[in-house]
Coordinates of C-alpha atoms and ligand atoms in Angstrom, one line a residue:
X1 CA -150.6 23.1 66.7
X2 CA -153.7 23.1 64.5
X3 CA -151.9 24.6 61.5
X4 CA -148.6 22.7 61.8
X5 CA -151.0 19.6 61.4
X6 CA -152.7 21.1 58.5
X7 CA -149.7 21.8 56.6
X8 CA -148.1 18.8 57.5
X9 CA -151.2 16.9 55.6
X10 CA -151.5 18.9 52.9
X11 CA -148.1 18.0 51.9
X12 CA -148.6 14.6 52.5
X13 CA -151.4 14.5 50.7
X14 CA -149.4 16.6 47.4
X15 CA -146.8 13.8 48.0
X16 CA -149.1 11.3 47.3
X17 CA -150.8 12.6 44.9
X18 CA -147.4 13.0 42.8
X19 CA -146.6 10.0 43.5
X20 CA -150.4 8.4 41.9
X21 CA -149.8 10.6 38.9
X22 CA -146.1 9.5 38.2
X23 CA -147.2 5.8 38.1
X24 CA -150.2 6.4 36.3
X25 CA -148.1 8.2 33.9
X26 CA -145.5 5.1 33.7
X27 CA -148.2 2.7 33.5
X28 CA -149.6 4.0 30.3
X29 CA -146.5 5.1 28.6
X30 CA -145.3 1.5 29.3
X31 CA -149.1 0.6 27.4
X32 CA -149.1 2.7 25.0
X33 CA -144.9 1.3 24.2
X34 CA -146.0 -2.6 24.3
X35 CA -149.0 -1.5 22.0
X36 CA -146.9 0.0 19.3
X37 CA -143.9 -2.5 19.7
X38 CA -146.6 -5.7 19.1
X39 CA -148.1 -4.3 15.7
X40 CA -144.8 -3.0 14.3
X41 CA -144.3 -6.4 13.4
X42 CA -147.4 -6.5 10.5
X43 CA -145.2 -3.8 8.1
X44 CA -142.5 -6.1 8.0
X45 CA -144.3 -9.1 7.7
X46 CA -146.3 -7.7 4.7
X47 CA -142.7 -7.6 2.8
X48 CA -141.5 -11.2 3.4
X49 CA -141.8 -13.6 1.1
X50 CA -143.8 -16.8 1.9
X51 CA -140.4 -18.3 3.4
X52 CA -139.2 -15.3 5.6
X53 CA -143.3 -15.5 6.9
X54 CA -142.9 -19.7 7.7
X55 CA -140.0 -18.8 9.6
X56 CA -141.7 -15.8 11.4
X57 CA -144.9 -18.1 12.2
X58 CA -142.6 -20.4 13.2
X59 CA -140.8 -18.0 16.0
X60 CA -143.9 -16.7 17.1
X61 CA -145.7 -19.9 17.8
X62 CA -142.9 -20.9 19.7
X63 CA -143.2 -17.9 22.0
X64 CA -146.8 -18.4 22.4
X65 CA -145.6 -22.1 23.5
X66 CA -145.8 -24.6 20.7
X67 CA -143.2 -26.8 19.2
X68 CA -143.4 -25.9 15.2
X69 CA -141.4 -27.2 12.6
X70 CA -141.3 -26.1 9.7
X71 CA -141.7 -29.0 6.7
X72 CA -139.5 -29.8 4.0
X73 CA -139.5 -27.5 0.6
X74 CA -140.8 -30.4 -1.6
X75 CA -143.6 -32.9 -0.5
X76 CA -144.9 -31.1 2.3
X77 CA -148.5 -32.3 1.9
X78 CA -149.7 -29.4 2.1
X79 CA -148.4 -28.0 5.6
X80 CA -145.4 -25.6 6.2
X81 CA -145.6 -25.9 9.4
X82 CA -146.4 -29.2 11.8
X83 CA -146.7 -28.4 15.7
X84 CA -146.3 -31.1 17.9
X85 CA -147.8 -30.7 21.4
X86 CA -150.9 -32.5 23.1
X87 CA -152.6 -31.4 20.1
X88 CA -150.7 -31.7 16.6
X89 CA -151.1 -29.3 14.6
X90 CA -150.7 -28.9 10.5
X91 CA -150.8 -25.2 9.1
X92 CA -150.6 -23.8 5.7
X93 CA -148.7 -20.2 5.6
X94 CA -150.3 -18.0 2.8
X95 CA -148.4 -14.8 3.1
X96 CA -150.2 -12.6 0.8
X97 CA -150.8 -9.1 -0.6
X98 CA -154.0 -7.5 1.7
X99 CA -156.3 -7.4 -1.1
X100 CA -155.4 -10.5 -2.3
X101 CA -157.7 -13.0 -0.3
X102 CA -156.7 -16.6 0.6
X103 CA -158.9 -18.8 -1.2
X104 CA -160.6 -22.3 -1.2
X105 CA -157.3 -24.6 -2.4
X106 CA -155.7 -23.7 0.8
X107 CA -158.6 -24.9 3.0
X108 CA -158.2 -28.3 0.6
X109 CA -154.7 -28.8 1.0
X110 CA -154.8 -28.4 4.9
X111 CA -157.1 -30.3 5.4
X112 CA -155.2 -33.2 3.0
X113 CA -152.3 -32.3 5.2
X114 CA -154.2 -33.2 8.6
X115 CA -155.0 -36.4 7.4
X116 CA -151.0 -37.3 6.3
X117 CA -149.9 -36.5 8.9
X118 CA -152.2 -37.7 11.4
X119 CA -153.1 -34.3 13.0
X120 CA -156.0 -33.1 15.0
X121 CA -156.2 -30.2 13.8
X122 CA -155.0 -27.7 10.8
X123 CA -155.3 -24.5 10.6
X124 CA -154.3 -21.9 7.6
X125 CA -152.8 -18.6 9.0
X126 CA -152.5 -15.3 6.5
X127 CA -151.3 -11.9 6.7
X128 CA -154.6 -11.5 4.4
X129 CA -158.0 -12.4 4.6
X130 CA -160.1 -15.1 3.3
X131 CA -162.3 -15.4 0.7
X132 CA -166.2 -16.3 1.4
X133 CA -166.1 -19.9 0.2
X134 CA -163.0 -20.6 1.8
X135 CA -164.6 -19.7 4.9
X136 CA -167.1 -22.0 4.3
X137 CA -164.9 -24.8 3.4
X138 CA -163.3 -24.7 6.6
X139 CA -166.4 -24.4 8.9
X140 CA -167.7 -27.7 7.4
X141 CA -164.0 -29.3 7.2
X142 CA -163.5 -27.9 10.8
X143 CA -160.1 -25.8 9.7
X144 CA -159.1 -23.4 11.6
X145 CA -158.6 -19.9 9.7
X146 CA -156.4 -17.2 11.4
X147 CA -156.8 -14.3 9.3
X148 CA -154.6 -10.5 9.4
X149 CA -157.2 -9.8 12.4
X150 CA -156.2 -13.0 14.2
X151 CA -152.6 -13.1 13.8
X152 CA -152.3 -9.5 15.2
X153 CA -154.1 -10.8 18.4
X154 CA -150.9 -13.8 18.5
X155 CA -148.4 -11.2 18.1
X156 CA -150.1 -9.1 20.9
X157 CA -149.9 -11.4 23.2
X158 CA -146.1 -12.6 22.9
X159 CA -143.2 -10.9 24.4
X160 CA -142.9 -7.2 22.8
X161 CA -138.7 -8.1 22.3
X162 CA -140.0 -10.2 19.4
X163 CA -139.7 -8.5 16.3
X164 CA -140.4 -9.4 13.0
X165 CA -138.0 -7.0 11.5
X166 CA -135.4 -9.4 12.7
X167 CA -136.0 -12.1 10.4
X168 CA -137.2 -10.1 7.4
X169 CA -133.6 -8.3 7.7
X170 CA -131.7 -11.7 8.4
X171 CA -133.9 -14.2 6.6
X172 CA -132.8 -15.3 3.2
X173 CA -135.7 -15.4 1.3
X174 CA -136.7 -18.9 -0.8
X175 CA -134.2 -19.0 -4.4
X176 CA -135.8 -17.4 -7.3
X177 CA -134.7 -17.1 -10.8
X178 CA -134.5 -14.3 -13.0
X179 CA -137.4 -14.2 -15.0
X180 CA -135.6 -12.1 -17.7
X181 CA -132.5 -13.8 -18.3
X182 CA -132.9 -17.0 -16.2
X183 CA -130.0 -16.2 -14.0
X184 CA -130.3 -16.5 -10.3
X185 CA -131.7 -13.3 -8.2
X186 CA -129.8 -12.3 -5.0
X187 CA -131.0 -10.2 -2.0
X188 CA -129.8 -6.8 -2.1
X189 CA -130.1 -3.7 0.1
X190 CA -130.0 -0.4 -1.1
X191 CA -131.0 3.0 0.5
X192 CA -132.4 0.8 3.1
X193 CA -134.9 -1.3 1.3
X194 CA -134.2 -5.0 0.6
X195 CA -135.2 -6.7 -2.8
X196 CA -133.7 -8.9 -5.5
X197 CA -132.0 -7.9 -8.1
X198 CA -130.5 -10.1 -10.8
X199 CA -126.2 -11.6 -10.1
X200 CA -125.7 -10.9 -13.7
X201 CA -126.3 -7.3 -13.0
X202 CA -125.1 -4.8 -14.8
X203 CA -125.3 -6.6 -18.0
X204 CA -129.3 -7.4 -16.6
X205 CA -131.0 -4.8 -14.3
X206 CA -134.1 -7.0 -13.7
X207 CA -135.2 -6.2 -9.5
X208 CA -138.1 -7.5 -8.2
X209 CA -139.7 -7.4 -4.7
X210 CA -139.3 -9.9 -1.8
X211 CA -142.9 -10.2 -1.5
X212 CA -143.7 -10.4 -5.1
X213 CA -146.1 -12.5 -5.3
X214 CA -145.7 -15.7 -7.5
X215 CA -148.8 -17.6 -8.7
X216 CA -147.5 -21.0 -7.8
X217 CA -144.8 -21.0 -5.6
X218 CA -144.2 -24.5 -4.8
X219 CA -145.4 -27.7 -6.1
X220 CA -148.7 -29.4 -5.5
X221 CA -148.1 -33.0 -6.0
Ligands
ZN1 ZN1 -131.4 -11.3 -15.1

């Protein structure tokens, strides 16, 4: 009687013990999946152009429960984006190369933004990082700087199905020009990278990237 008793636990107790160690495993697979889903969205955002990356802040800020808009190309004071909530919200979206660091002007226009449109607070958000007297701008002007480091923490915490990849693929970025022949530049896709290349192509083979970087982008009125 003993020994049917023993066995009988024993292979409970294996049961159970399968059982722990199948979960465990799921658990941090599932982890480990969420993890790597969340920051495969910085590659992609590092090639969009300052448009694509407006239109990606603006998706991901709605996830994390704000209501962003994103402003009007010309006379945007200084904001791409304007949440409305119980706190209203101006940012300015500087998508940037890493080693190119987000500097003072974008602290000034921000904080000229807040004050247009009657927001409490403003905030610039990079892919980047900022430089030191921006940082000091913005503690004494009380704007709110949400650097590469800070903008991987918002992606973490929205719903993993979110994916940046989406809207650099589908995204038209902003109209550029050719800078060769003056043309217009169109989005084209080859061997599975996306860049511009000139319409007048073949008689102009100018290509560029979709994050090239232009000094001024838009006008500051
Ligand atoms: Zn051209």
């Amino acid at each position: 009687m003993d020994k049917v008793f023993q066995s009988v636990f024993y292979l409970f107790l294996i049961i159970i013990l399968v059982k722990l160690s199948q979960f465990a495993y799921r658990v941090f697979r599932e982890r480990k999946y969420m993890k790597e889903l969340a920051q495969s969205g910085m590659p992609y955002i590092d090639k969009m152009d300052g448009y694509q990356f407006e239109i990606y802040l603006k998706a991901l800020f709605q996830q994390l429960g704000y209501k962003p808009q994103v402003t009007q190309k010309s006379g945007d004071f200084g904001a791409d984006l304007v949440m409305k909530g119980k706190d209203k919200i101006v940012i300015q979206a500087k998508r940037y190369g890493v080693k190119n660091r987000v500097s003072l002007s974008a602290v000034q226009e921000v904080y000229g933004a807040k004050a247009y449109y009657k927001a409490n607070q403003a905030w610039v958000v990079t892919n980047s990082y900022f430089t030191k007297q921006a940082k000091e701008l913005a503690a004494a002007c009380d704007v709110t700087l949400v650097d590469r480091a800070d903008l991987q923490k918002f992606i973490n915490e929205v719903n993993p199905v979110f994916k940046a990849r989406e809207i650099f693929e589908n995204i038209t970025p902003e109209p550029r020009k050719c800078p060769k022949c003056g043309q217009d530049l169109v989005v084209r896709d080859g061997n599975g990278t996306r860049f511009f290349g000139c319409s007048s192509f073949p008689s102009c083979r100018h290509t560029e990237k979709i994050n090239k970087e232009v000094s001024k982008s838009r006008p500051s009125v």
